[in-house]
C-alpha positions as a LaTeX table, in Angstrom:
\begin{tabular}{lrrr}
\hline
Residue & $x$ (\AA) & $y$ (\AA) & $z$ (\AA) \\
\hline
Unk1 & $-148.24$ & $-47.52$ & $-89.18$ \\
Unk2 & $-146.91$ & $-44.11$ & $-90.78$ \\
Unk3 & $-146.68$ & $-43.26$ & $-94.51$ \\
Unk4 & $-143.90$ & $-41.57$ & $-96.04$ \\
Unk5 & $-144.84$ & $-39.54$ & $-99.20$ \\
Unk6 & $-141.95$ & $-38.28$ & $-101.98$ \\
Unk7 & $-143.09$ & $-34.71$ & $-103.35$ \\
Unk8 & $-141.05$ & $-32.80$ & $-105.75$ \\
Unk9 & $-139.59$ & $-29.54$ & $-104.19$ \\
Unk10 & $-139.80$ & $-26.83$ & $-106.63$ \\
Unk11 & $-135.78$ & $-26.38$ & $-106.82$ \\
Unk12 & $-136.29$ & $-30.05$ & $-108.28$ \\
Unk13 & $-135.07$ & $-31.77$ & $-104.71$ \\
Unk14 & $-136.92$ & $-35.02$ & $-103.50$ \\
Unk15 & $-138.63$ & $-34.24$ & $-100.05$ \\
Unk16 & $-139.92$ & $-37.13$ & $-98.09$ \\
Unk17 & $-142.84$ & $-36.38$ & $-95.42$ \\
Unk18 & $-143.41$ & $-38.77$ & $-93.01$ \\
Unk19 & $-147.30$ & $-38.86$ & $-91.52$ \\
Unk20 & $-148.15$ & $-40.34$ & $-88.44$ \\
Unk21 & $-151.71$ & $-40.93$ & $-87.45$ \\
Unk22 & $-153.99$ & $-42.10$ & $-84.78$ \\
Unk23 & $-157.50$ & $-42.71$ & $-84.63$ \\
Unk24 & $-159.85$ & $-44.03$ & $-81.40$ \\
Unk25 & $-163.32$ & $-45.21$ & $-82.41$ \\
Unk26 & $-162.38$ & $-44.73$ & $-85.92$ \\
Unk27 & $-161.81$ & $-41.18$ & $-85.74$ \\
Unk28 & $-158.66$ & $-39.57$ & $-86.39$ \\
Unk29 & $-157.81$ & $-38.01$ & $-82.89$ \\
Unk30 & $-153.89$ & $-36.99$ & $-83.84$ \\
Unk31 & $-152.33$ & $-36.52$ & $-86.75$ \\
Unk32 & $-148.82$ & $-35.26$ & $-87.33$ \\
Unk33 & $-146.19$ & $-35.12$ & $-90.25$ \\
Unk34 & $-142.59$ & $-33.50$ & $-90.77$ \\
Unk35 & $-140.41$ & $-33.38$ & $-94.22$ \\
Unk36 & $-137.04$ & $-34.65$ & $-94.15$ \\
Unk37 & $-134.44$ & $-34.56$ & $-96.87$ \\
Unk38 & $-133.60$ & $-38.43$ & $-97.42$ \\
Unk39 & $-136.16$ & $-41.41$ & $-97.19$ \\
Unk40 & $-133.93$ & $-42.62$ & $-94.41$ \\
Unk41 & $-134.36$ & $-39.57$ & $-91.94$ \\
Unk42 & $-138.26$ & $-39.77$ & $-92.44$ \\
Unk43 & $-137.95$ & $-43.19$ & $-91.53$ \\
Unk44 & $-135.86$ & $-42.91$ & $-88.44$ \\
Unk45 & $-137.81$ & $-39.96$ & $-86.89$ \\
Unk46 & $-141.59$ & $-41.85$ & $-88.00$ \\
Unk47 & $-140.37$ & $-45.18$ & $-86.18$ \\
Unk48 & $-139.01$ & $-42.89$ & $-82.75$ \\
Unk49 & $-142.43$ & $-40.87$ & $-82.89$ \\
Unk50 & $-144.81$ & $-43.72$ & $-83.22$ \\
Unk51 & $-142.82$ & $-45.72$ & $-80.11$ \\
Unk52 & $-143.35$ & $-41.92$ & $-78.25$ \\
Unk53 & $-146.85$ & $-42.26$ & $-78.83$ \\
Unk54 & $-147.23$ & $-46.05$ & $-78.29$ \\
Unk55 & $-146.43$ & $-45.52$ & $-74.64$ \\
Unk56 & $-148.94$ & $-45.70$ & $-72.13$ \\
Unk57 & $-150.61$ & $-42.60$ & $-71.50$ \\
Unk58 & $-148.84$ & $-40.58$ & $-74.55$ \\
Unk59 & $-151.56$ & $-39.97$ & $-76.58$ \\
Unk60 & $-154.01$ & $-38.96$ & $-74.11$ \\
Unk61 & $-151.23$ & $-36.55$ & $-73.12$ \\
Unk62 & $-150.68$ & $-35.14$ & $-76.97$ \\
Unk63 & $-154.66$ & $-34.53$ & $-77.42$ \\
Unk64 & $-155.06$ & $-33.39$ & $-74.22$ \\
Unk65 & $-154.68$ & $-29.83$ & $-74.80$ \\
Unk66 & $-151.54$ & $-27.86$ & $-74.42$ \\
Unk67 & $-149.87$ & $-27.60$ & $-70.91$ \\
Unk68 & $-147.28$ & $-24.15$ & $-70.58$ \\
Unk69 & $-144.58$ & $-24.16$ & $-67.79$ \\
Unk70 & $-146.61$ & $-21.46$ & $-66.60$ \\
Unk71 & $-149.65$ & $-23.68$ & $-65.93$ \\
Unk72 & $-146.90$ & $-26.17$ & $-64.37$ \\
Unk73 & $-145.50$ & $-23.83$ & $-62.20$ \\
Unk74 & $-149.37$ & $-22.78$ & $-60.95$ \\
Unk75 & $-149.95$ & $-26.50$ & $-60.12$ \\
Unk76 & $-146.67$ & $-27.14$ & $-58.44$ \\
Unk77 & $-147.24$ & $-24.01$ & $-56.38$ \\
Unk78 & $-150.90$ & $-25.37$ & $-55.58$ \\
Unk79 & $-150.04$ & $-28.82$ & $-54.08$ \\
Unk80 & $-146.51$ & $-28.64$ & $-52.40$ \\
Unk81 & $-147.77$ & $-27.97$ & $-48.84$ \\
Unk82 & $-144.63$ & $-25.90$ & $-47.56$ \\
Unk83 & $-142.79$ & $-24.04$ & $-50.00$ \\
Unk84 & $-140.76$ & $-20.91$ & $-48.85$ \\
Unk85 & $-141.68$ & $-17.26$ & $-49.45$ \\
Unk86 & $-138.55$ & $-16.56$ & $-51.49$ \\
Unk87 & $-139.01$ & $-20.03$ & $-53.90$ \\
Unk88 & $-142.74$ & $-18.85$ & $-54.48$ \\
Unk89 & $-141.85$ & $-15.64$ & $-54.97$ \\
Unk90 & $-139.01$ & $-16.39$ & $-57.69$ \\
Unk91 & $-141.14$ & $-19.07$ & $-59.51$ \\
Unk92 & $-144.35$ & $-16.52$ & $-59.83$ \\
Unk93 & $-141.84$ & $-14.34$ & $-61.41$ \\
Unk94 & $-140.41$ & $-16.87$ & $-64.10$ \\
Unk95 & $-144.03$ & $-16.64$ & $-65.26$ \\
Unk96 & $-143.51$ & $-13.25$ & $-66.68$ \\
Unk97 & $-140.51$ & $-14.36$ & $-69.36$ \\
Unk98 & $-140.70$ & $-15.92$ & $-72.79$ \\
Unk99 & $-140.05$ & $-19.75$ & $-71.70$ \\
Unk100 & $-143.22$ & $-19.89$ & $-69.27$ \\
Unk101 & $-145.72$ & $-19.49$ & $-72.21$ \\
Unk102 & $-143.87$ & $-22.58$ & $-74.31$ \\
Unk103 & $-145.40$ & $-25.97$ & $-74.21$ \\
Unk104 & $-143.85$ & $-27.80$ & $-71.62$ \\
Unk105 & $-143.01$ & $-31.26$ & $-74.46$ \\
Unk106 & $-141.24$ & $-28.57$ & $-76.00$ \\
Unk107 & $-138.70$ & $-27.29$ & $-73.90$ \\
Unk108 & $-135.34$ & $-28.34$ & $-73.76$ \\
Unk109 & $-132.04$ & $-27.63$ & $-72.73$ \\
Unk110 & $-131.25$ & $-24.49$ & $-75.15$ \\
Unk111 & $-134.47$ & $-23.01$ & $-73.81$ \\
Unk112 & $-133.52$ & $-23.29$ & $-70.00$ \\
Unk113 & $-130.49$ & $-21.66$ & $-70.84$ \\
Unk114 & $-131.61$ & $-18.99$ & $-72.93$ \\
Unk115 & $-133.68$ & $-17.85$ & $-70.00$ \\
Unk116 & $-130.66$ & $-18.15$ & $-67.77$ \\
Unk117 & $-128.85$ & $-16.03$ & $-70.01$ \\
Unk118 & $-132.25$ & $-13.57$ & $-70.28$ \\
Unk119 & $-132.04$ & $-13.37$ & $-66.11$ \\
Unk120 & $-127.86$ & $-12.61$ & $-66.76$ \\
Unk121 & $-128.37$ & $-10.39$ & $-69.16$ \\
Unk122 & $-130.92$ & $-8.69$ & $-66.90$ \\
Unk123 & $-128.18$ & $-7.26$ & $-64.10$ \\
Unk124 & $-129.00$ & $-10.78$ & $-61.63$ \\
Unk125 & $-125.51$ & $-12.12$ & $-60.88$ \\
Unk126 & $-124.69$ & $-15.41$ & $-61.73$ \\
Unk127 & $-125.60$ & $-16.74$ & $-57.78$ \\
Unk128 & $-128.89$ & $-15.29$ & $-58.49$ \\
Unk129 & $-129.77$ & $-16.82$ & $-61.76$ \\
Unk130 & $-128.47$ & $-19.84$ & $-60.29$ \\
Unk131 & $-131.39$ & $-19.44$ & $-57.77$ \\
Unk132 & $-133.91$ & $-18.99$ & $-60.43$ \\
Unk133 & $-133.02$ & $-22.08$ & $-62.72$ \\
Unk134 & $-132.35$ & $-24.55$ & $-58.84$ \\
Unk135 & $-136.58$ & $-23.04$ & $-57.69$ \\
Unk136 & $-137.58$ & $-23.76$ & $-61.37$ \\
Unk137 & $-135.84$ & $-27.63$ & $-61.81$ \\
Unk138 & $-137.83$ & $-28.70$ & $-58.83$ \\
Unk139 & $-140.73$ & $-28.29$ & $-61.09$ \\
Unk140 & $-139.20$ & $-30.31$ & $-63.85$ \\
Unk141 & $-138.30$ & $-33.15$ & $-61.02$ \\
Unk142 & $-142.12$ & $-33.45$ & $-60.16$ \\
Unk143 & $-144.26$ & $-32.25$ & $-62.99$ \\
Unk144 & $-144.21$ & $-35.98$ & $-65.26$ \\
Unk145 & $-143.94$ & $-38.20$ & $-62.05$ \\
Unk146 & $-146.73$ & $-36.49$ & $-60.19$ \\
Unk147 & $-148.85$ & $-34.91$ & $-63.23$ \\
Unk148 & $-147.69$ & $-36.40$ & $-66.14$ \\
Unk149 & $-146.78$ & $-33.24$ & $-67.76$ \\
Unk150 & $-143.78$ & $-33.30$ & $-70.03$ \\
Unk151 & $-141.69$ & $-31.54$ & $-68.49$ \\
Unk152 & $-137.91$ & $-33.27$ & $-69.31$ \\
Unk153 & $-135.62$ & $-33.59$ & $-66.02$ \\
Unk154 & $-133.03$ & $-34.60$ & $-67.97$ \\
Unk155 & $-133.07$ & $-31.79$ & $-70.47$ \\
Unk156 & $-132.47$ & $-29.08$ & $-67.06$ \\
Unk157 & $-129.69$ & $-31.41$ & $-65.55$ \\
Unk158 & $-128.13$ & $-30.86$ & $-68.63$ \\
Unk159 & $-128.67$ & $-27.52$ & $-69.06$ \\
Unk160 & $-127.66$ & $-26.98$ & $-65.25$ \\
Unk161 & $-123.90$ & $-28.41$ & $-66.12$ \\
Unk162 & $-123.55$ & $-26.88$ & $-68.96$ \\
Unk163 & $-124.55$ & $-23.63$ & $-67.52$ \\
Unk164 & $-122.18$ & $-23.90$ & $-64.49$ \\
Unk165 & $-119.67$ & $-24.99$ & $-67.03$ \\
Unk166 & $-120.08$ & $-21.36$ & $-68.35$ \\
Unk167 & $-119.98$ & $-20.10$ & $-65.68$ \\
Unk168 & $-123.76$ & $-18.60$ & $-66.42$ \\
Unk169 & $-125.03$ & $-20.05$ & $-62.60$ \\
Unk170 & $-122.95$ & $-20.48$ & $-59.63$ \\
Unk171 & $-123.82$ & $-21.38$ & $-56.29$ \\
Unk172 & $-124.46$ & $-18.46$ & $-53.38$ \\
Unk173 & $-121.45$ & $-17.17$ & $-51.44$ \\
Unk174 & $-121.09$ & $-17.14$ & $-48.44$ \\
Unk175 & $-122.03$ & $-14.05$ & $-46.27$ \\
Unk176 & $-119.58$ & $-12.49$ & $-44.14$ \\
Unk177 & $-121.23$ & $-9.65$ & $-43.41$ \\
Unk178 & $-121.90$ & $-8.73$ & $-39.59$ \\
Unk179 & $-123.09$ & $-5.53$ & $-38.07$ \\
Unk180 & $-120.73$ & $-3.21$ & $-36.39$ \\
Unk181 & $-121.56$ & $-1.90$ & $-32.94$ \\
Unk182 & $-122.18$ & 1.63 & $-34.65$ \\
Unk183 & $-124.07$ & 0.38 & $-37.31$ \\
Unk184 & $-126.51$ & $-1.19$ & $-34.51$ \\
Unk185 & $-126.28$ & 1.97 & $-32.23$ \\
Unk186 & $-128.00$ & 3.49 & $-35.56$ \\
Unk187 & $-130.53$ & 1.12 & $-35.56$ \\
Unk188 & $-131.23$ & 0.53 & $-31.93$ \\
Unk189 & $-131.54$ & 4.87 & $-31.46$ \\
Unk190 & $-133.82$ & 5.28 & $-35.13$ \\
Unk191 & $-136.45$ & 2.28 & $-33.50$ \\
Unk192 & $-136.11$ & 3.84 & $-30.03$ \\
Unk193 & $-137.88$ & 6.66 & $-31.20$ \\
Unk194 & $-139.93$ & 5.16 & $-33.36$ \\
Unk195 & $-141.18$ & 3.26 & $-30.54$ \\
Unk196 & $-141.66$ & 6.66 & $-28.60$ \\
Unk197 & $-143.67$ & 7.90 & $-31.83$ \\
Unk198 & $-146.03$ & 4.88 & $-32.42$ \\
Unk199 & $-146.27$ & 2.60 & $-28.94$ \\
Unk200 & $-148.43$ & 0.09 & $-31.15$ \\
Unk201 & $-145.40$ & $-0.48$ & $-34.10$ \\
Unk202 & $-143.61$ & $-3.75$ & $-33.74$ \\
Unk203 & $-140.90$ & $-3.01$ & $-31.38$ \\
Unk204 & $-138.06$ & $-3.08$ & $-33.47$ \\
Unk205 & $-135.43$ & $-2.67$ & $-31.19$ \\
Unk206 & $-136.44$ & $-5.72$ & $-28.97$ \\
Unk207 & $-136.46$ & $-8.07$ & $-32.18$ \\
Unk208 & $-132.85$ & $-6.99$ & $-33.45$ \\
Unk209 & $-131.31$ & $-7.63$ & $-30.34$ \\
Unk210 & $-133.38$ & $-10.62$ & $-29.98$ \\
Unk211 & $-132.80$ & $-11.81$ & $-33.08$ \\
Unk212 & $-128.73$ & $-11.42$ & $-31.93$ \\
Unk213 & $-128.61$ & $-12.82$ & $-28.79$ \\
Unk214 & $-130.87$ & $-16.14$ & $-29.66$ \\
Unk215 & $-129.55$ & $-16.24$ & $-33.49$ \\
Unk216 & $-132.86$ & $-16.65$ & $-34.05$ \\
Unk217 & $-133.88$ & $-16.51$ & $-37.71$ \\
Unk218 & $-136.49$ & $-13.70$ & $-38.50$ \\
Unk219 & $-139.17$ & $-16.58$ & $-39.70$ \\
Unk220 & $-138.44$ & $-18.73$ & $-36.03$ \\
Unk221 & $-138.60$ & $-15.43$ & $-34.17$ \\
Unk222 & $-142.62$ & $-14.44$ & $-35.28$ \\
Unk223 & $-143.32$ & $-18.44$ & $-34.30$ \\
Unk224 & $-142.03$ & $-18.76$ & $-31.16$ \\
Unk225 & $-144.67$ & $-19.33$ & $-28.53$ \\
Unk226 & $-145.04$ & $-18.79$ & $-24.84$ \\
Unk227 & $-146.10$ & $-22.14$ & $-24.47$ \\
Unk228 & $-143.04$ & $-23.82$ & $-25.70$ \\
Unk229 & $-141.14$ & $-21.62$ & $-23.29$ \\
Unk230 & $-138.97$ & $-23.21$ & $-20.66$ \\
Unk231 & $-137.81$ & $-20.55$ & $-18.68$ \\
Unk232 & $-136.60$ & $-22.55$ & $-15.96$ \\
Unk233 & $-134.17$ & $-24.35$ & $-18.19$ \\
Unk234 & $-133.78$ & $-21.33$ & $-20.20$ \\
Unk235 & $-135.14$ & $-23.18$ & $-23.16$ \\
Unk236 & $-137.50$ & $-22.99$ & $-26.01$ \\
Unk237 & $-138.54$ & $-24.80$ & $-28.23$ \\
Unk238 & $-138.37$ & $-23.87$ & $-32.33$ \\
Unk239 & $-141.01$ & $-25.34$ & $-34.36$ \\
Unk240 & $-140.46$ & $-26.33$ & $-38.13$ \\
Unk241 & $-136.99$ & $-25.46$ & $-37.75$ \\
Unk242 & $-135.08$ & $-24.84$ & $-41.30$ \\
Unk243 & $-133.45$ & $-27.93$ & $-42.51$ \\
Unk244 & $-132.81$ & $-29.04$ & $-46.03$ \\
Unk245 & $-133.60$ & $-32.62$ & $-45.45$ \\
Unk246 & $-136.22$ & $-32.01$ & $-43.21$ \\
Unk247 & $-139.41$ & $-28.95$ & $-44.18$ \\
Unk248 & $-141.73$ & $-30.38$ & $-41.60$ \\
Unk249 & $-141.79$ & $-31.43$ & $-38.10$ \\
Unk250 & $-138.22$ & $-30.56$ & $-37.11$ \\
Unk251 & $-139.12$ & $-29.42$ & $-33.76$ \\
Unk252 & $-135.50$ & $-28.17$ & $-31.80$ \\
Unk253 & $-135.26$ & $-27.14$ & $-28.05$ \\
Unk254 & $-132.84$ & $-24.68$ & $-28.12$ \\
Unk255 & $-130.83$ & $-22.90$ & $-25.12$ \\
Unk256 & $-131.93$ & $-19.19$ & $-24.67$ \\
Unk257 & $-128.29$ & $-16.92$ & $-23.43$ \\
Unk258 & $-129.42$ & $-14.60$ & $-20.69$ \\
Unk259 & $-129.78$ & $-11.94$ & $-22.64$ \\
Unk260 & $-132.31$ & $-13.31$ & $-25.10$ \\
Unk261 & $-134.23$ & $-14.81$ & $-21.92$ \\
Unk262 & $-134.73$ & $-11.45$ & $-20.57$ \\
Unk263 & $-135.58$ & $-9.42$ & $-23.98$ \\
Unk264 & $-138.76$ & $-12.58$ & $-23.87$ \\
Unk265 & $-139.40$ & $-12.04$ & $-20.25$ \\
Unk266 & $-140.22$ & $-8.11$ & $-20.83$ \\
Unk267 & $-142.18$ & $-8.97$ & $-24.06$ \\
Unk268 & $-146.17$ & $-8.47$ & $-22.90$ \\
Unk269 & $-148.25$ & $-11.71$ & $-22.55$ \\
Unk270 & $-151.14$ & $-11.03$ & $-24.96$ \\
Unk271 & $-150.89$ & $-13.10$ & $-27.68$ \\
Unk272 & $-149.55$ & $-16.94$ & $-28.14$ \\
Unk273 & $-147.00$ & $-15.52$ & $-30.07$ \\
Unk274 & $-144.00$ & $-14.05$ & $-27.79$ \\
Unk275 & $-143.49$ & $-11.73$ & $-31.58$ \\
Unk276 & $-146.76$ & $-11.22$ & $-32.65$ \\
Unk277 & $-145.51$ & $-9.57$ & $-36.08$ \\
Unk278 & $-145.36$ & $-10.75$ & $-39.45$ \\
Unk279 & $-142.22$ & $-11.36$ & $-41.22$ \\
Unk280 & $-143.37$ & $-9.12$ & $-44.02$ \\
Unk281 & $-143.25$ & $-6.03$ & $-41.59$ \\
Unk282 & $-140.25$ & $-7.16$ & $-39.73$ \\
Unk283 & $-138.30$ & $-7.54$ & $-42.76$ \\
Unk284 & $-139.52$ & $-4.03$ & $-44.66$ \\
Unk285 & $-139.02$ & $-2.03$ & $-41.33$ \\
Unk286 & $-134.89$ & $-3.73$ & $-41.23$ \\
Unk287 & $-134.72$ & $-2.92$ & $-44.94$ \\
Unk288 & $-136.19$ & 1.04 & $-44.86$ \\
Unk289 & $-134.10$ & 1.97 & $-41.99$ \\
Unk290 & $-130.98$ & 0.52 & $-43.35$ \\
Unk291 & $-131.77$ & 2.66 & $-45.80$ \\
Unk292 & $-132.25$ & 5.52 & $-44.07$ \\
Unk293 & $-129.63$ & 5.38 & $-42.04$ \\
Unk294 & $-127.05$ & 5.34 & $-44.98$ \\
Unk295 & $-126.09$ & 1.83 & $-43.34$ \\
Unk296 & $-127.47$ & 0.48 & $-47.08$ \\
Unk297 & $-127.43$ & 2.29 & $-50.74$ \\
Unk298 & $-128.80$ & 1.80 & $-53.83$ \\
Unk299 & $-125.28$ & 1.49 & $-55.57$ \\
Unk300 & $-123.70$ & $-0.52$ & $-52.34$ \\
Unk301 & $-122.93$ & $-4.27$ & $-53.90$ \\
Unk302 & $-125.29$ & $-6.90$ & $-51.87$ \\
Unk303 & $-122.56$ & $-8.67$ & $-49.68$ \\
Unk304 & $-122.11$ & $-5.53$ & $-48.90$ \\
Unk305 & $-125.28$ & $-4.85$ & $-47.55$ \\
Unk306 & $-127.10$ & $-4.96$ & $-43.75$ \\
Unk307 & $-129.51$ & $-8.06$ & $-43.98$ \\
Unk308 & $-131.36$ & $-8.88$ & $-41.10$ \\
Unk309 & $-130.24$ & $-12.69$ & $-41.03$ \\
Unk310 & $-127.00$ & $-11.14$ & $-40.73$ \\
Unk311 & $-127.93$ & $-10.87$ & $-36.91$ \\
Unk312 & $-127.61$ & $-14.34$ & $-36.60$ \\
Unk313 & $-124.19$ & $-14.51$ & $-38.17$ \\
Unk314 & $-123.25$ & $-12.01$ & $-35.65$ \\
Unk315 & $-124.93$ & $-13.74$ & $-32.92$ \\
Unk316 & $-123.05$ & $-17.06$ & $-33.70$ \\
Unk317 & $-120.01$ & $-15.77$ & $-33.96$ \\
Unk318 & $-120.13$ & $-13.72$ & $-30.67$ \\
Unk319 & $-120.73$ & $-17.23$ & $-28.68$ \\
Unk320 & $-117.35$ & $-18.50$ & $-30.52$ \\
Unk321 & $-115.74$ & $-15.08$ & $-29.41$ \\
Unk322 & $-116.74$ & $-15.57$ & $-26.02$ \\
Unk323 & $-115.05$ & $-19.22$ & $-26.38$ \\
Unk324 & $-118.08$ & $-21.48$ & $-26.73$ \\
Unk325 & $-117.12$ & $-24.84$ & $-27.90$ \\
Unk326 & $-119.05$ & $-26.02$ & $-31.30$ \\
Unk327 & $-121.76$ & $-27.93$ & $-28.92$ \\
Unk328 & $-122.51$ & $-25.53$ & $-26.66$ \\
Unk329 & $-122.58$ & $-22.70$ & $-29.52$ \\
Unk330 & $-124.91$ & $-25.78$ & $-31.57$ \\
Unk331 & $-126.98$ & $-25.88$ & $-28.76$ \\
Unk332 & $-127.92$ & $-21.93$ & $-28.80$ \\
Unk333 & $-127.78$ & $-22.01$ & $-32.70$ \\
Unk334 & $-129.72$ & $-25.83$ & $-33.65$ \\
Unk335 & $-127.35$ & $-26.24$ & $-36.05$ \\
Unk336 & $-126.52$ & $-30.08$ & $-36.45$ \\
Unk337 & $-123.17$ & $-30.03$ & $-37.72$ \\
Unk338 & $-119.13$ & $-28.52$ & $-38.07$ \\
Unk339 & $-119.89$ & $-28.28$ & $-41.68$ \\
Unk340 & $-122.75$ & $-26.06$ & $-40.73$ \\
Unk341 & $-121.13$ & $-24.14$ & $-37.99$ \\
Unk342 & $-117.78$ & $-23.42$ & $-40.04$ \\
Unk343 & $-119.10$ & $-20.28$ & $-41.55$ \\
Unk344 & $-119.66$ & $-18.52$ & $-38.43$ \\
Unk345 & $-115.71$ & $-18.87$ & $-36.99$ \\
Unk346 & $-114.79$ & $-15.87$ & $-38.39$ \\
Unk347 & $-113.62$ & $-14.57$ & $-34.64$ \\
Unk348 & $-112.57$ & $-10.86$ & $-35.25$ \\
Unk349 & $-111.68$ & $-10.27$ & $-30.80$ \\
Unk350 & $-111.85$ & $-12.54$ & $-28.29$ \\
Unk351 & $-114.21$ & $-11.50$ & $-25.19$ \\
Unk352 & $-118.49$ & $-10.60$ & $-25.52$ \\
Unk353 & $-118.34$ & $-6.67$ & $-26.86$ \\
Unk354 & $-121.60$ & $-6.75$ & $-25.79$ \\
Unk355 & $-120.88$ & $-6.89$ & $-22.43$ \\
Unk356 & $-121.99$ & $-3.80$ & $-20.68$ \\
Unk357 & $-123.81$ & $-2.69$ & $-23.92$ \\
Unk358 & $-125.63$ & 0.25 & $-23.63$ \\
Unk359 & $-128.82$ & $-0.94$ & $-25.13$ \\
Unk360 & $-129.13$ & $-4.24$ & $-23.02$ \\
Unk361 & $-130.89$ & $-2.31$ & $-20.17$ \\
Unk362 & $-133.77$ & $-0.49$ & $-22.62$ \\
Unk363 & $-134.29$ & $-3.95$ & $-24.85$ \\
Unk364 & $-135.34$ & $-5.79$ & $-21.55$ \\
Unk365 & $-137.09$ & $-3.27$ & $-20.04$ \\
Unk366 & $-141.18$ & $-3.96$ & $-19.98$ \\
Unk367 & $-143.27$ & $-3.08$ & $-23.23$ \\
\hline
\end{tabular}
């Protein structure tokens, strides 16, 4: 049981202290006190803190040492088998601001968004920061179930409406963005000859159009094997396909349009990977010759710039032009659902405008 103590402030106010302390083998192992104004307070917060500590587990927690979101984030990072470049990538980074070096029993809702507000306040867009705080309240979710480290899920739901509330986070929009056929004549010419420079770079060109015809994301593109090719069907199947509800083992045989079939077909047999490229060099060689192009600037807003899943929008929305129905286009695509598939009706001409395309003939020619 807790003591409260009166001492005499020296503006002649009454301050009560309440003390709480624990002891294991007769040694005092905790010990903790906090002044209140009015006998009553000291008693109200001295009977909520000793039922805090009664609970099992709660003390060992206390004297345990002192755990920092940071060191959560580390763990959580350790033992989740399959988490995504970009989550990794944004939760390594919340390491470097002011609420990752707090306790983790003392954070609360004003802290999560005060670093919201820190990422706003920092140029990110509201989508963005929205990003940050959706990676980081996965940690909360897991870290006392799993670990039994303080973290409070409640405290970042809250914090999470009130945020939206302000307006602070908002979900991502969505993309519209396609490339136009002069944008990819840029593209398809500056890899041409980079091919003709350096036979041994990843050829670029192949994987765009690739990438276009299949709608093939970039990380399904560097997995797909020649093993899991069906040519005869003019199938193949996509391992670990993305899917919210689903991270591992969603394994989807998707139909291959001609001209993906044949950009595979003059791809070299030497490795098990049809793309034998990392994702890493794929995605900086997109990004530096957007760039160089002029296609992307520095000061261009970022729905207005060339990204390379933007290949797939195009890619879907070309087998709607050409009047695919929503299961035949699902069946190039793997999408399961309308819902899914809605974003990707944005039919600008009816017709492929890739028929005839000028490219078609040096993509599927032999490496």
């Amino acid at each position: 049981m807790g003591t409260i103590t009166a001492r005499k402030r020296k503006d002649g106010s009454t301050g009560f202290t309440a003390q709480i302390v624990r002891k294991k083998g007769g040694a005092i192992v905790w010990r903790e006190a906090k002044t209140f104004d009015t006998k009553r307070e000291a008693n109200s917060w001295m009977v909520f803190r000793e039922d805090e500590l009664d609970k099992p587990g709660a003390l060992d927690r206390v004297t345990a040492g002192r755990t920092t979101l940071a060191d959560a984030i580390d763990l959580y990072v350790k033992e989740r088998k399959e988490i995504g470049r970009t989550k990794a990538q944004c939760l390594r980074s919340i390491k470097k601001y002011k609420i990752a070096s707090m306790d983790c029993s003392a954070i609360k809702s004003s802290d999560i968004a005060a670093f919201a507000r820190e990422l706003l306040a920092g140029g990110r867009k509201p989508q963005t920061v929205g990003n940050y705080v959706s990676h980081l309240s996965a940690v909360f979710k897991d870290a006392r179930v799993l670990w039994d480290i303080p973290l409070d899920y409640q405290a970042m739901r809250d914090a999470q409406a009130a945020l939206t509330r302000q307006e602070t986070i908002s979900k991502s929009a969505k993309r519209d963005r396609r490339p136009s056929l002069s944008e990819l004549d840029l593209l398809m010419q500056y890899f041409v000859e980079r091919q003709a420079r350096a036979p041994q770079s990843a050829p670029m060109h192949k994987i765009i159009a690739f990438a276009l015809f299949s709608t093939r994301r970039q990380e399904e593109v560097t997995t797909l094997k020649w093993a899991d090719l069906d040519e005869q069907h003019s199938r193949i199947l996509v391992r670990d396909m993305k899917h919210p509800g689903q991270k591992k083992g969603n394994d989807v045989w998707v139909e291959l349009p001609p001209e993906a079939l044949a950009i595979i077909k003059s791809m070299p047999r030497k490795n098990p990977e049809i793309f034998p490229y990392t994702t890493d060099a794929i995605g900086a060689a997109f990004t530096r010759a957007c760039q160089f192009l002029g296609i992307n600037t520095e000061q261009m807003p970022d729905e207005d710039r060339l990204h390379f899943h933007d290949l797939r929008h195009e890619g879907v929305s070309r087998l709607f032009e050409m009047g695919r129905t929503i299961p035949l286009a699902a069946s190039v695509s793997g999408h399961r659902s309308w819902a899914s598939l809605k974003r990707y009706t944005d039919i600008r001409q009816t017709g492929d405008k890739y028929e005839n395309w000028k490219w078609l003939p040096v993509v599927t020619d032999t490496v």
